mmCIF file of C-alpha atoms in Angstrom:
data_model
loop_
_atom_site.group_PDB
_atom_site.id
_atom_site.type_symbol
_atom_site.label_atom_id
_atom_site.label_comp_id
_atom_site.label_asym_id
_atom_site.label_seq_id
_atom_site.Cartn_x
_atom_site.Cartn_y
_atom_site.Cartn_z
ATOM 1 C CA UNK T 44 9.001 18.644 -0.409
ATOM 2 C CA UNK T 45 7.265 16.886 -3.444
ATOM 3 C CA UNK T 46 5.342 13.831 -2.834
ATOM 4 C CA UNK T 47 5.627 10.910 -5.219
ATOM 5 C CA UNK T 48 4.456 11.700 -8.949
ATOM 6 C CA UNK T 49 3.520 9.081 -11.386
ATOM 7 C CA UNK T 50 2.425 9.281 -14.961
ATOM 8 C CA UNK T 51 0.153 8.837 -16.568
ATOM 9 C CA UNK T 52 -2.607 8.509 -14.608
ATOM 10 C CA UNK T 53 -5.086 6.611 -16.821
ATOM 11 C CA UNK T 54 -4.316 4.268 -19.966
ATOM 12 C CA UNK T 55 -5.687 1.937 -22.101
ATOM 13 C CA UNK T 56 -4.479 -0.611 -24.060
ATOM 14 C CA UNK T 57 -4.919 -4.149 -25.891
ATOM 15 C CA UNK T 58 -3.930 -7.655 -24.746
ATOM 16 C CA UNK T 59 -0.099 -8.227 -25.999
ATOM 17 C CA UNK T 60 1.067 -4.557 -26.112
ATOM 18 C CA UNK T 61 3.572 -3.399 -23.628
ATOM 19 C CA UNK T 62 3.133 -0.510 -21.379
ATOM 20 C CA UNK T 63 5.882 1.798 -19.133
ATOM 21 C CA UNK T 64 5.073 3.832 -16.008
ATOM 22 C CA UNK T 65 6.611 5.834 -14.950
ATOM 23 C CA UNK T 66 7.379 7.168 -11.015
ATOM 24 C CA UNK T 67 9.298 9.903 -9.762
ATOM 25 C CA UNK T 68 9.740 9.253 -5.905
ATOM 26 C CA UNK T 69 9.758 11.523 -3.164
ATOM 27 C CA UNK T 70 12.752 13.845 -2.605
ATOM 28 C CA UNK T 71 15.146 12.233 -0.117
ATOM 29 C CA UNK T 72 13.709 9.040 -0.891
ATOM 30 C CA UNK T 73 16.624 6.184 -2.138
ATOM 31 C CA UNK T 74 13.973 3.357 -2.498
ATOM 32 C CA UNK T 75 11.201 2.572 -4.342
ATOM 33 C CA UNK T 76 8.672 -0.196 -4.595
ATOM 34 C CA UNK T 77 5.644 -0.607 -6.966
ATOM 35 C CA UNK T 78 2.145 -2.247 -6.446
ATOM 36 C CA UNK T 79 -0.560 -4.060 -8.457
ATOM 37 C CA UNK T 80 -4.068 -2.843 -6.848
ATOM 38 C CA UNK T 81 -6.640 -5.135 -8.383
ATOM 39 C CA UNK T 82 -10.319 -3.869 -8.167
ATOM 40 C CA UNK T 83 -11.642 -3.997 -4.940
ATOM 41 C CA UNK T 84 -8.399 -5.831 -3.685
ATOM 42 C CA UNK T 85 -5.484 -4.420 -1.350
ATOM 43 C CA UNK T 86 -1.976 -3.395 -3.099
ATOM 44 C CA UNK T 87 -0.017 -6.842 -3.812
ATOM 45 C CA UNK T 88 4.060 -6.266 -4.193
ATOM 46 C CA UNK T 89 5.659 -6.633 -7.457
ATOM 47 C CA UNK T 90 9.138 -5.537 -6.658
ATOM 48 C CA UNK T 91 11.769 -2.774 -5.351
ATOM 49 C CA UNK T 92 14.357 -1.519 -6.052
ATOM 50 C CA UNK T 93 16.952 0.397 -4.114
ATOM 51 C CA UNK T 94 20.628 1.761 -5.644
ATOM 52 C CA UNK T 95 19.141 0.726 -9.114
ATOM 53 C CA UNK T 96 18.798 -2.789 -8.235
ATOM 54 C CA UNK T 97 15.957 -5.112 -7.633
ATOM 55 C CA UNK T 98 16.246 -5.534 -3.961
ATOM 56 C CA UNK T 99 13.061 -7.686 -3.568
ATOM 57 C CA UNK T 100 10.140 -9.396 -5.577
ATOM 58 C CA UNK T 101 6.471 -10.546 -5.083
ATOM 59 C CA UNK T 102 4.856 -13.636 -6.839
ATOM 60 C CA UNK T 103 4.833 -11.666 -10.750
ATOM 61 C CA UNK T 104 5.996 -13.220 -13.811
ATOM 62 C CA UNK T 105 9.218 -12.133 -15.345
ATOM 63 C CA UNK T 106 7.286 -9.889 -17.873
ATOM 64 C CA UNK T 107 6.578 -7.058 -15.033
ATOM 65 C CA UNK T 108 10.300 -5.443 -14.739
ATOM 66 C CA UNK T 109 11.740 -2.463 -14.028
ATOM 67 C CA UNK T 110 14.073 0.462 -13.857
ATOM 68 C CA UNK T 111 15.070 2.623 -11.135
ATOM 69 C CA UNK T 112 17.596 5.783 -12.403
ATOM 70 C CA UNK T 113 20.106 7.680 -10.290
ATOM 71 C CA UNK T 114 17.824 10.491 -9.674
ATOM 72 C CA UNK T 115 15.312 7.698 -7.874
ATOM 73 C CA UNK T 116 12.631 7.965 -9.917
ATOM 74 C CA UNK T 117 11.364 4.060 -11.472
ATOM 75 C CA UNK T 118 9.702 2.497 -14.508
ATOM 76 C CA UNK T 119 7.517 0.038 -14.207
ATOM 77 C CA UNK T 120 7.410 -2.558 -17.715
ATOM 78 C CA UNK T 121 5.302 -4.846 -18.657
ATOM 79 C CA UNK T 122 5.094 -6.814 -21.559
ATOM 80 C CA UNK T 123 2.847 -9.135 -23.849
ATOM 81 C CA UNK T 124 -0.410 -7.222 -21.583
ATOM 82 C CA UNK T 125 -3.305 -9.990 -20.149
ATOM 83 C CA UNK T 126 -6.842 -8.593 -19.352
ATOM 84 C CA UNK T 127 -6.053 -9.437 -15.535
ATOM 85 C CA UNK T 128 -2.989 -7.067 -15.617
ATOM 86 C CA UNK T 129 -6.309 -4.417 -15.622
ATOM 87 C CA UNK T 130 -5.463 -2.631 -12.360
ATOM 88 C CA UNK T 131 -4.183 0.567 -10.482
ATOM 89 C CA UNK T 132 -0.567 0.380 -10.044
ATOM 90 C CA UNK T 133 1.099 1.987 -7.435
ATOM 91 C CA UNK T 134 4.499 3.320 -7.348
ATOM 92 C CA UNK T 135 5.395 3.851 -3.106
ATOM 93 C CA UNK T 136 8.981 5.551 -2.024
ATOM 94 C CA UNK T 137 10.870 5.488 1.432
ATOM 95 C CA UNK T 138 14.681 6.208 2.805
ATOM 96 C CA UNK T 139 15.655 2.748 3.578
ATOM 97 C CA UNK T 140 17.393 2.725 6.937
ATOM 98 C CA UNK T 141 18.226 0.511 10.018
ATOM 99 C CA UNK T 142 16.083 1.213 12.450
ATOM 100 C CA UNK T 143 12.527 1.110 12.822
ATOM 101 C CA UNK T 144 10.217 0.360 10.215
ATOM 102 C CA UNK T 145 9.929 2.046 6.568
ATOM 103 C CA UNK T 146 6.988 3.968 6.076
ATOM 104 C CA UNK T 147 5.423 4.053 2.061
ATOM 105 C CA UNK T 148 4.854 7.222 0.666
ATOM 106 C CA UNK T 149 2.549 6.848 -2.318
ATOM 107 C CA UNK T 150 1.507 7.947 -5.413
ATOM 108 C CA UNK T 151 -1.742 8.380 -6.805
ATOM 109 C CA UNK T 152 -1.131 5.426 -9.112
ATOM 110 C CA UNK T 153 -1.568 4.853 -13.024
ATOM 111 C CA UNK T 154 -4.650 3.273 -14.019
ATOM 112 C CA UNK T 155 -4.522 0.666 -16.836
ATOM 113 C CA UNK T 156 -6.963 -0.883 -18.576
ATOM 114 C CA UNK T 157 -6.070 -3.947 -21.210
ATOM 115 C CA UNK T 158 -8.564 -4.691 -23.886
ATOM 116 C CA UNK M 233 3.212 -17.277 5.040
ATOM 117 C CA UNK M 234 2.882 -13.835 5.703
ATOM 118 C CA UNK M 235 -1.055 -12.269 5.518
ATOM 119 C CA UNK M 236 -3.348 -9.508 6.803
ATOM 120 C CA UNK M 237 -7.080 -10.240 6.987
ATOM 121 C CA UNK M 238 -9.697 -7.265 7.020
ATOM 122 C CA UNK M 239 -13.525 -7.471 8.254
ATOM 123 C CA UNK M 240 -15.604 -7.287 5.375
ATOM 124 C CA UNK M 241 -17.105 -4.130 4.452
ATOM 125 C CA UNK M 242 -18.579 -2.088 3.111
ATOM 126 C CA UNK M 243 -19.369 -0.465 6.677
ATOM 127 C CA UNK M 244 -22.170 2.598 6.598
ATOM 128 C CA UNK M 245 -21.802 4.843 9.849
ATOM 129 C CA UNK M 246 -24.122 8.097 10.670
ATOM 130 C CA UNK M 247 -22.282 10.821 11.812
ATOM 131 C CA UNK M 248 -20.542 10.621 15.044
ATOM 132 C CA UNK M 249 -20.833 7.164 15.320
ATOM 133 C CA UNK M 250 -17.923 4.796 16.865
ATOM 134 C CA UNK M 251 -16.340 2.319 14.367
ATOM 135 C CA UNK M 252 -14.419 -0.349 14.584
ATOM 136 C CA UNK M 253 -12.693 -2.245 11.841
ATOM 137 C CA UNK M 254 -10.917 -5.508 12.543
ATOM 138 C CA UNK M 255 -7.486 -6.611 11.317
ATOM 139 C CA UNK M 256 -5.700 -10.224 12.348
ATOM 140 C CA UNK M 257 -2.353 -11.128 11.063
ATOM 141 C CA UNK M 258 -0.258 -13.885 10.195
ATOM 142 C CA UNK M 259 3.380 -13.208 10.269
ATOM 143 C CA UNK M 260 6.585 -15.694 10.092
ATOM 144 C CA UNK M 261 8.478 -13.040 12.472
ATOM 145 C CA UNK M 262 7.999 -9.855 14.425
ATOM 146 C CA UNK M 263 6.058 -7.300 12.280
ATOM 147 C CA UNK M 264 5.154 -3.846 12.029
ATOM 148 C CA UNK M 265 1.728 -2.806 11.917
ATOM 149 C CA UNK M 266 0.196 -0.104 9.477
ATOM 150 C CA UNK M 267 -3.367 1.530 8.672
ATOM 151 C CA UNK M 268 -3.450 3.246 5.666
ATOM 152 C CA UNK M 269 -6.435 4.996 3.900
ATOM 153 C CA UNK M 270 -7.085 5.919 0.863
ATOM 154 C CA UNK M 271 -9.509 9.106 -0.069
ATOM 155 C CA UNK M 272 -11.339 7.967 -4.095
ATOM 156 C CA UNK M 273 -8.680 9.320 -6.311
ATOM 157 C CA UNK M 274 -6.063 9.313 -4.712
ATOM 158 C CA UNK M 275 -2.847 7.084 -3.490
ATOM 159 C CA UNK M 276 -2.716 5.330 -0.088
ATOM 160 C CA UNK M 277 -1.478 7.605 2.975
ATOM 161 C CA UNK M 278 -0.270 6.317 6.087
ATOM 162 C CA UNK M 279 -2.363 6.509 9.363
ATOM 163 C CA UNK M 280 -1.051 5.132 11.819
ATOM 164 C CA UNK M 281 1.413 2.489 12.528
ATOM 165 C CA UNK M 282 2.722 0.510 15.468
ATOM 166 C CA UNK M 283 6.345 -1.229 15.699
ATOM 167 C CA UNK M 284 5.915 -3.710 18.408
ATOM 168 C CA UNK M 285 3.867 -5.322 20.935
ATOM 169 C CA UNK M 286 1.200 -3.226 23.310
ATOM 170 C CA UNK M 287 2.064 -0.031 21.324
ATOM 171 C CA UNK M 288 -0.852 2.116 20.104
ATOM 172 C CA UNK M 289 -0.234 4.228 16.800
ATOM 173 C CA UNK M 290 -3.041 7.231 17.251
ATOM 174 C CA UNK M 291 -3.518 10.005 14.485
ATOM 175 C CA UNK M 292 -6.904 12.555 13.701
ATOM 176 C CA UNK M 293 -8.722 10.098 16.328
ATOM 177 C CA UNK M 294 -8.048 6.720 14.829
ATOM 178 C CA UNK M 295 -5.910 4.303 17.302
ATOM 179 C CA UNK M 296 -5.086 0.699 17.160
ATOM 180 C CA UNK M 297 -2.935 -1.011 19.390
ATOM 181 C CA UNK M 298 -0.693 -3.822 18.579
ATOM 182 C CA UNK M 299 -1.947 -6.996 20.493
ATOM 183 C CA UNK M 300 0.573 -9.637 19.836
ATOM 184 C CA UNK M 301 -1.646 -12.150 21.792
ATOM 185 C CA UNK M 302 -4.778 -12.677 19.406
ATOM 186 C CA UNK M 303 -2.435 -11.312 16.438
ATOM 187 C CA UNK M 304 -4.756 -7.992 15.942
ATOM 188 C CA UNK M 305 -4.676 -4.387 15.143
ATOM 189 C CA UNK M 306 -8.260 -3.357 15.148
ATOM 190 C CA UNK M 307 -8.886 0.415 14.134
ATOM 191 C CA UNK M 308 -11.090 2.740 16.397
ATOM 192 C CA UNK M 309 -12.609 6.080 16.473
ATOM 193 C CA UNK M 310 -14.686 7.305 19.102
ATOM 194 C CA UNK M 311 -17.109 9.525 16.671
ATOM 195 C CA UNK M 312 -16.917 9.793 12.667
ATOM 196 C CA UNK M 313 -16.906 12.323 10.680
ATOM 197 C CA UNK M 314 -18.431 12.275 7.152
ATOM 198 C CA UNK M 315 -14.559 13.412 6.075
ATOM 199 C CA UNK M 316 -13.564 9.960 7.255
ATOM 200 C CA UNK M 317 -15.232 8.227 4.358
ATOM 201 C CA UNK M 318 -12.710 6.050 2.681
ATOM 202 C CA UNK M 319 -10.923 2.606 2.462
ATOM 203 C CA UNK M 320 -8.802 1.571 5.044
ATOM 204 C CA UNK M 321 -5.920 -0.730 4.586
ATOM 205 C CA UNK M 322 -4.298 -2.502 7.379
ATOM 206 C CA UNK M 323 -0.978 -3.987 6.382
ATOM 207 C CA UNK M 324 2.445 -5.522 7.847
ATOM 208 C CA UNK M 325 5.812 -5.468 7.030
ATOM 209 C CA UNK M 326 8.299 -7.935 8.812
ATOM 210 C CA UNK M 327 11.528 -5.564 8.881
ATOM 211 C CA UNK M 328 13.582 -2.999 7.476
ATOM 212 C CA UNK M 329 13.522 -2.194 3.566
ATOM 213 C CA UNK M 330 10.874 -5.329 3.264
ATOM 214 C CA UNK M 331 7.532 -5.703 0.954
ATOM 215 C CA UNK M 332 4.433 -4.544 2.748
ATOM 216 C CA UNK M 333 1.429 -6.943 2.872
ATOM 217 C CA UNK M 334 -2.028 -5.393 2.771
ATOM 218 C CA UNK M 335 -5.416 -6.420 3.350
ATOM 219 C CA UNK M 336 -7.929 -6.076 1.212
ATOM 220 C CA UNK M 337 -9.300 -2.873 2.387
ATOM 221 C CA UNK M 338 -12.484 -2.314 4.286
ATOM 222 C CA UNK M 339 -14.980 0.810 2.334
ATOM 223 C CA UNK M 340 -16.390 3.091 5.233
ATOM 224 C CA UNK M 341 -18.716 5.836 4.396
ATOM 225 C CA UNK M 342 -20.385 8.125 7.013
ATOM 226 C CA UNK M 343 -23.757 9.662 6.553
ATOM 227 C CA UNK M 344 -24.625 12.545 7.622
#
């Protein structure tokens, strides 16, 4: 089975643009949930989304959204860019189910870097 | 609120050494407990995890058991390995489907 894939791994860009990532989840996954790693920091949540709705958000401004598609796979937008959105960001997958708890998959993240 | 605090690293081990890396927790409910590491490069991958109280989650020599009591999950191995360089994450999640809360990582390397 494929693991989670995200793209592209490293960008750069200036303070105002807007920037999509992009995260194809594990197969057999339904859910996925993306992460802001700050440098030296843990993962903090931004939000998930599960059956192409946001199912859950962390303490981000309405300028991080998102997408999830049929297939799974999730886009991470952000607009009007700030140097502290400078960060990995991690896109994580899991089958959402009843019992017992969810274990993330992850990818290798997308670096960004705002100017 | 809901929280996970690490020991501060960065921790330098020789070879064969025993380590230990604290994690407390602060948690409004009943949470699941998770180490994850992460190799340079690359995404997060699970380690070990625990679901309740008194269980220990054990994997490639690492255990922690879930000690509801002093709110800890402190990570052990009995003798590193220089492979076992990396930062480890302890985190919580309080059920089902639910955001994950991370420390903020503690950067082990082992000499050899």
């Amino acid at each position: 089975e494929t693991g989670v894939t995200q793209s592209p791994t490293h960008l750069i860009k200036t303070r105002g643009q807007q920037v999509t990532l992009r995260c194809s989840s594990q197969s057999g996954h339904n859910t996925v949930s993306w992460y802001q790693q700050a440098l030296g920091q843990g993962p903090q949540f931004i939000f998930q989304y599960y059956r192409e709705e946001e199912n859950g958000r962390g303490n981000f401004p309405p300028r991080f959204s998102g997408l999830q598609f049929p297939n799974y796979s999730s886009e991470l937008n952000v607009n009007a860019l700030e140097l502290d959105d400078s960060a990995l960001y991690l896109c994580a997958s899991f089958l959402q189910s009843v019992s017992g708890a969810n274990v993330l998959t992850f990818g290798a993240g997308s670096r960004l870097t705002v100017l | 609120g809901n929280s996970v605090t690490q020991m501060e690293g960065p921790v330098t081990l020789s070879e064969e050494a025993f380590l230990t890396i604290n994690c407390t927790y602060t948690a409004t409910g009943y949470p699941s407990l998770f180490w994850y590491v992460q190799y340079p490069g690359e995404g997060l991958q699970l380690l070990l995890k625990a679901t309740k109280a008194d269980d220990k989650g054990s994997n490639k020599g690492f255990e922690a058991t879930y000690r509801k009591e002093t709110t800890s999950f402190h990570l052990e191995k009995g003798s590193v390995q220089v492979s076992d360089s990396a930062v480890y994450f302890c985190a919580l999640t309080l059920m089902t489907g639910n955001q994950f809360y991370f420390g903020t990582g503690t950067s082990l390397t082992v000499i050899p």
